[in-house]
Amino acid sequence: MLRRYVPVIRRRLGVVVLGLAVGFLSAGVAHAQDAPKANPYVFAGDGALLLNFIKADKTADYEMIVGKLKEALQKSEKPERKQQAESWKVFKAAEAGAGGAVIYVSVISPAVKGADYTVTTILAEAFPTEAQELYKKYAESFGTPSGNLLNLTLLSDLSK
C-alpha cells in the first residue's frame, strides 16, 4: 500500500527541492544586482595601467587637469596622497589612437593599496570651489573609447 504513494512523495519532494533551489538562486542574483559596484580606481593589486584616449583638440585641457592633479596630490595633508604622487607617472604616447585621439598612459607602480585614484575625487578635495569647472573640462576631453584600465599583479621584477 505504501508503494503506491512513494512516486507521489518523490515527485512532490523533487518539486519542493527545485522550488527552494530556484528561490535561493533568485535571491542571490537579486542581492548581487543590489550590491554597490566597487570603485575601479581603488587598486588591490601591485600596480595599474590606465590608457586615456583624449580628443586631439582637448589635449591642453587634459594636460592642465594633470597639472592640477599633481598639485592636488603634492599639497594634500593625507599621507596616502603623497604616496600616490610618488608612484604615479603620466606619459603621452607618440602614437595616435582611434580617430586621431591622443593617448595618455598613467603608470601606477606600486599602487597604494586601498587609496582612491579617482581623478575627480582628488581634484575636489584640493580645489572644492573649482571642482565643477575642472570636472567639466576633464569629462569633455575624452574621446571614444575613453580609456582602458588594467589592474596589475607583479609577475617578476627583472631588476632584482
mmCIF file of C-alpha atoms in Angstrom:
data_model
loop_
_atom_site.group_PDB
_atom_site.id
_atom_site.type_symbol
_atom_site.label_atom_id
_atom_site.label_comp_id
_atom_site.label_asym_id
_atom_site.label_seq_id
_atom_site.Cartn_x
_atom_site.Cartn_y
_atom_site.Cartn_z
ATOM 1 C CA MET A 1 0.000 0.000 0.000
ATOM 2 C CA LEU A 2 2.809 2.420 0.830
ATOM 3 C CA ARG A 3 4.392 1.601 -2.529
ATOM 4 C CA ARG A 4 1.569 3.363 -4.307
ATOM 5 C CA TYR A 5 2.382 6.705 -2.573
ATOM 6 C CA VAL A 6 6.223 6.628 -2.923
ATOM 7 C CA PRO A 7 6.280 8.007 -6.540
ATOM 8 C CA VAL A 8 3.927 10.824 -5.492
ATOM 9 C CA ILE A 9 6.090 11.681 -2.469
ATOM 10 C CA ARG A 10 9.263 11.627 -4.628
ATOM 11 C CA ARG A 11 7.652 13.910 -7.187
ATOM 12 C CA ARG A 12 6.462 16.365 -4.522
ATOM 13 C CA LEU A 13 9.869 16.296 -2.820
ATOM 14 C CA GLY A 14 11.521 16.979 -6.175
ATOM 15 C CA VAL A 15 9.228 19.945 -6.782
ATOM 16 C CA VAL A 16 9.941 21.319 -3.295
ATOM 17 C CA VAL A 17 13.718 20.933 -3.743
ATOM 18 C CA LEU A 18 13.555 22.536 -7.188
ATOM 19 C CA GLY A 19 11.484 25.415 -5.797
ATOM 20 C CA LEU A 20 13.942 26.002 -2.963
ATOM 21 C CA ALA A 21 16.903 25.944 -5.359
ATOM 22 C CA VAL A 22 15.254 28.470 -7.684
ATOM 23 C CA GLY A 23 14.375 30.657 -4.695
ATOM 24 C CA PHE A 24 17.944 30.653 -3.354
ATOM 25 C CA LEU A 25 19.440 31.328 -6.772
ATOM 26 C CA SER A 26 16.987 34.144 -7.448
ATOM 27 C CA ALA A 27 17.727 35.754 -4.091
ATOM 28 C CA GLY A 28 21.465 35.514 -4.785
ATOM 29 C CA VAL A 29 21.104 37.157 -8.185
ATOM 30 C CA ALA A 30 18.883 39.902 -6.776
ATOM 31 C CA HIS A 31 21.343 40.524 -3.950
ATOM 32 C CA ALA A 32 24.287 40.686 -6.382
ATOM 33 C CA GLN A 33 22.408 43.197 -8.523
ATOM 34 C CA ASP A 34 21.628 45.365 -5.487
ATOM 35 C CA ALA A 35 25.211 45.374 -4.208
ATOM 36 C CA PRO A 36 27.110 48.580 -4.969
ATOM 37 C CA LYS A 37 29.887 48.246 -7.501
ATOM 38 C CA ALA A 38 33.406 48.547 -6.203
ATOM 39 C CA ASN A 39 35.348 51.657 -7.194
ATOM 40 C CA PRO A 40 37.562 50.607 -10.122
ATOM 41 C CA TYR A 41 40.098 53.272 -9.113
ATOM 42 C CA VAL A 42 40.898 51.629 -5.771
ATOM 43 C CA PHE A 43 43.566 49.076 -6.593
ATOM 44 C CA ALA A 44 44.134 45.893 -4.628
ATOM 45 C CA GLY A 45 46.982 44.722 -6.856
ATOM 46 C CA ASP A 46 50.598 45.767 -7.186
ATOM 47 C CA GLY A 47 50.024 48.420 -9.813
ATOM 48 C CA ALA A 48 47.785 49.747 -12.534
ATOM 49 C CA LEU A 49 48.000 50.959 -16.088
ATOM 50 C CA LEU A 50 45.433 53.429 -17.350
ATOM 51 C CA LEU A 51 45.110 54.421 -21.002
ATOM 52 C CA ASN A 52 43.179 57.633 -21.637
ATOM 53 C CA PHE A 53 42.117 58.482 -25.186
ATOM 54 C CA ILE A 54 41.868 62.273 -25.408
ATOM 55 C CA LYS A 55 40.372 64.306 -28.247
ATOM 56 C CA ALA A 56 43.183 65.975 -30.212
ATOM 57 C CA ASP A 57 41.694 69.444 -29.710
ATOM 58 C CA LYS A 58 41.331 68.900 -25.936
ATOM 59 C CA THR A 59 44.922 67.956 -25.039
ATOM 60 C CA ALA A 60 45.616 71.371 -23.460
ATOM 61 C CA ASP A 61 42.607 70.911 -21.153
ATOM 62 C CA TYR A 62 43.662 67.371 -20.244
ATOM 63 C CA GLU A 63 47.270 68.406 -19.582
ATOM 64 C CA MET A 64 46.030 71.265 -17.391
ATOM 65 C CA ILE A 65 43.997 68.715 -15.402
ATOM 66 C CA VAL A 66 47.096 66.522 -14.995
ATOM 67 C CA GLY A 67 48.962 69.583 -13.677
ATOM 68 C CA LYS A 68 46.162 70.283 -11.189
ATOM 69 C CA LEU A 69 46.173 66.602 -10.183
ATOM 70 C CA LYS A 70 49.899 66.807 -9.452
ATOM 71 C CA GLU A 71 49.366 69.968 -7.410
ATOM 72 C CA ALA A 72 46.471 68.368 -5.516
ATOM 73 C CA LEU A 73 48.476 65.271 -4.613
ATOM 74 C CA GLN A 74 51.516 67.262 -3.511
ATOM 75 C CA LYS A 75 49.639 69.768 -1.367
ATOM 76 C CA SER A 76 47.375 67.200 0.291
ATOM 77 C CA GLU A 77 47.737 66.616 4.029
ATOM 78 C CA LYS A 78 46.774 62.951 3.553
ATOM 79 C CA PRO A 79 49.809 60.628 3.642
ATOM 80 C CA GLU A 80 48.285 58.274 1.053
ATOM 81 C CA ARG A 81 48.034 61.169 -1.435
ATOM 82 C CA LYS A 82 51.769 61.850 -1.011
ATOM 83 C CA GLN A 83 52.442 58.140 -1.640
ATOM 84 C CA GLN A 84 50.224 58.214 -4.733
ATOM 85 C CA ALA A 85 52.192 61.157 -6.126
ATOM 86 C CA GLU A 86 55.455 59.245 -5.667
ATOM 87 C CA SER A 87 54.340 56.232 -7.689
ATOM 88 C CA TRP A 88 52.087 57.795 -10.380
ATOM 89 C CA LYS A 89 53.560 58.808 -13.711
ATOM 90 C CA VAL A 90 51.647 60.085 -16.748
ATOM 91 C CA PHE A 91 53.106 59.609 -20.239
ATOM 92 C CA LYS A 92 51.980 60.932 -23.618
ATOM 93 C CA ALA A 93 52.241 58.360 -26.409
ATOM 94 C CA ALA A 94 53.834 59.248 -29.727
ATOM 95 C CA GLU A 95 51.291 57.040 -31.493
ATOM 96 C CA ALA A 96 47.755 58.209 -32.178
ATOM 97 C CA GLY A 97 44.703 56.300 -31.060
ATOM 98 C CA ALA A 98 41.449 55.602 -32.868
ATOM 99 C CA GLY A 99 40.019 58.631 -34.621
ATOM 100 C CA GLY A 100 43.222 60.601 -34.048
ATOM 101 C CA ALA A 101 42.897 60.547 -30.260
ATOM 102 C CA VAL A 102 45.984 61.390 -28.251
ATOM 103 C CA ILE A 103 46.863 58.562 -25.861
ATOM 104 C CA TYR A 104 47.978 59.319 -22.308
ATOM 105 C CA VAL A 105 49.245 56.455 -20.184
ATOM 106 C CA SER A 106 49.192 56.512 -16.391
ATOM 107 C CA VAL A 107 51.629 54.061 -14.845
ATOM 108 C CA ILE A 108 50.985 53.473 -11.171
ATOM 109 C CA SER A 109 53.636 51.308 -9.550
ATOM 110 C CA PRO A 110 53.464 50.444 -6.801
ATOM 111 C CA ALA A 111 49.812 51.145 -6.181
ATOM 112 C CA VAL A 112 48.866 52.455 -2.761
ATOM 113 C CA LYS A 113 46.510 49.687 -1.687
ATOM 114 C CA GLY A 114 43.085 50.963 -0.676
ATOM 115 C CA ALA A 115 43.744 54.535 -1.859
ATOM 116 C CA ASP A 116 41.219 56.122 -4.222
ATOM 117 C CA TYR A 117 42.834 57.161 -7.515
ATOM 118 C CA THR A 118 39.679 58.781 -8.914
ATOM 119 C CA VAL A 119 40.961 61.995 -10.504
ATOM 120 C CA THR A 120 37.796 63.994 -9.859
ATOM 121 C CA THR A 121 37.745 62.987 -6.182
ATOM 122 C CA ILE A 122 41.350 64.099 -5.712
ATOM 123 C CA LEU A 123 40.692 67.392 -7.514
ATOM 124 C CA ALA A 124 37.548 68.071 -5.471
ATOM 125 C CA GLU A 125 39.480 67.554 -2.219
ATOM 126 C CA ALA A 126 42.114 70.111 -3.182
ATOM 127 C CA PHE A 127 40.040 72.549 -5.217
ATOM 128 C CA PRO A 128 36.458 72.449 -3.925
ATOM 129 C CA THR A 129 35.448 75.777 -5.467
ATOM 130 C CA GLU A 130 36.850 74.814 -8.883
ATOM 131 C CA ALA A 131 35.665 71.180 -8.811
ATOM 132 C CA GLN A 132 32.687 71.601 -11.180
ATOM 133 C CA GLU A 133 34.692 73.513 -13.788
ATOM 134 C CA LEU A 134 37.594 71.046 -13.606
ATOM 135 C CA TYR A 135 35.225 68.082 -13.863
ATOM 136 C CA LYS A 136 33.587 69.568 -16.963
ATOM 137 C CA LYS A 137 36.914 70.132 -18.734
ATOM 138 C CA TYR A 138 38.090 66.662 -17.714
ATOM 139 C CA ALA A 139 34.924 64.903 -18.899
ATOM 140 C CA GLU A 140 34.805 66.802 -22.199
ATOM 141 C CA SER A 141 38.398 65.911 -23.059
ATOM 142 C CA PHE A 142 37.775 62.182 -23.510
ATOM 143 C CA GLY A 143 37.355 60.603 -26.921
ATOM 144 C CA THR A 144 35.748 57.303 -27.850
ATOM 145 C CA PRO A 145 36.680 54.946 -26.369
ATOM 146 C CA SER A 146 37.539 56.969 -23.282
ATOM 147 C CA GLY A 147 40.141 54.566 -21.977
ATOM 148 C CA ASN A 148 41.182 51.226 -20.550
ATOM 149 C CA LEU A 149 42.134 50.349 -17.005
ATOM 150 C CA LEU A 150 44.357 47.392 -16.184
ATOM 151 C CA ASN A 151 44.880 46.183 -12.612
ATOM 152 C CA LEU A 152 48.321 44.603 -12.418
ATOM 153 C CA THR A 153 49.869 41.863 -10.329
ATOM 154 C CA LEU A 154 53.660 41.710 -10.354
ATOM 155 C CA LEU A 155 54.948 38.597 -12.095
ATOM 156 C CA SER A 156 58.661 39.366 -11.940
ATOM 157 C CA ASP A 157 60.860 42.336 -11.081
ATOM 158 C CA LEU A 158 63.650 41.933 -13.613
ATOM 159 C CA SER A 159 65.842 44.479 -11.827
ATOM 160 C CA LYS A 160 66.299 42.166 -8.843
#
